[in-house]
Steps between C-alpha positions, in 0.01 A plus 500: 500500500701460184625775276244400236220523754613847607517617140151364436368669814652832389353463149155427642528801729595729212214365289252541784608862543413575136161323481327816376705491180386143433136599550547799268664282236215249525239772453693644204524158337126444550422833335738436209359149458148642481608755240677228300187283512295789369739575214607157377640623168722762662608256772592241237702745293675634811590151623636406157723808503623426853582137417665611176723753677592243765599253228706764318683598819563135588638438150735799522623392842549144377707620202711719731550204730596274208778739398612532861546124553850397398455123509212264443 
């Protein structure tokens, strides 16, 4: 077996050991999705804020990166 195959086997084993967390996350996402469907206005406003913050953070990081690059 190759090194890649062994790494994949280990990753699958680690994921299989934590299957309860994936089920819990799925249930949480279903509950939050149901709440968001019930409160469309609040969900819309919240998603706009999240996307806005992500864009602001990406812009700040891009400006920092632009000053860090010495050559084009």
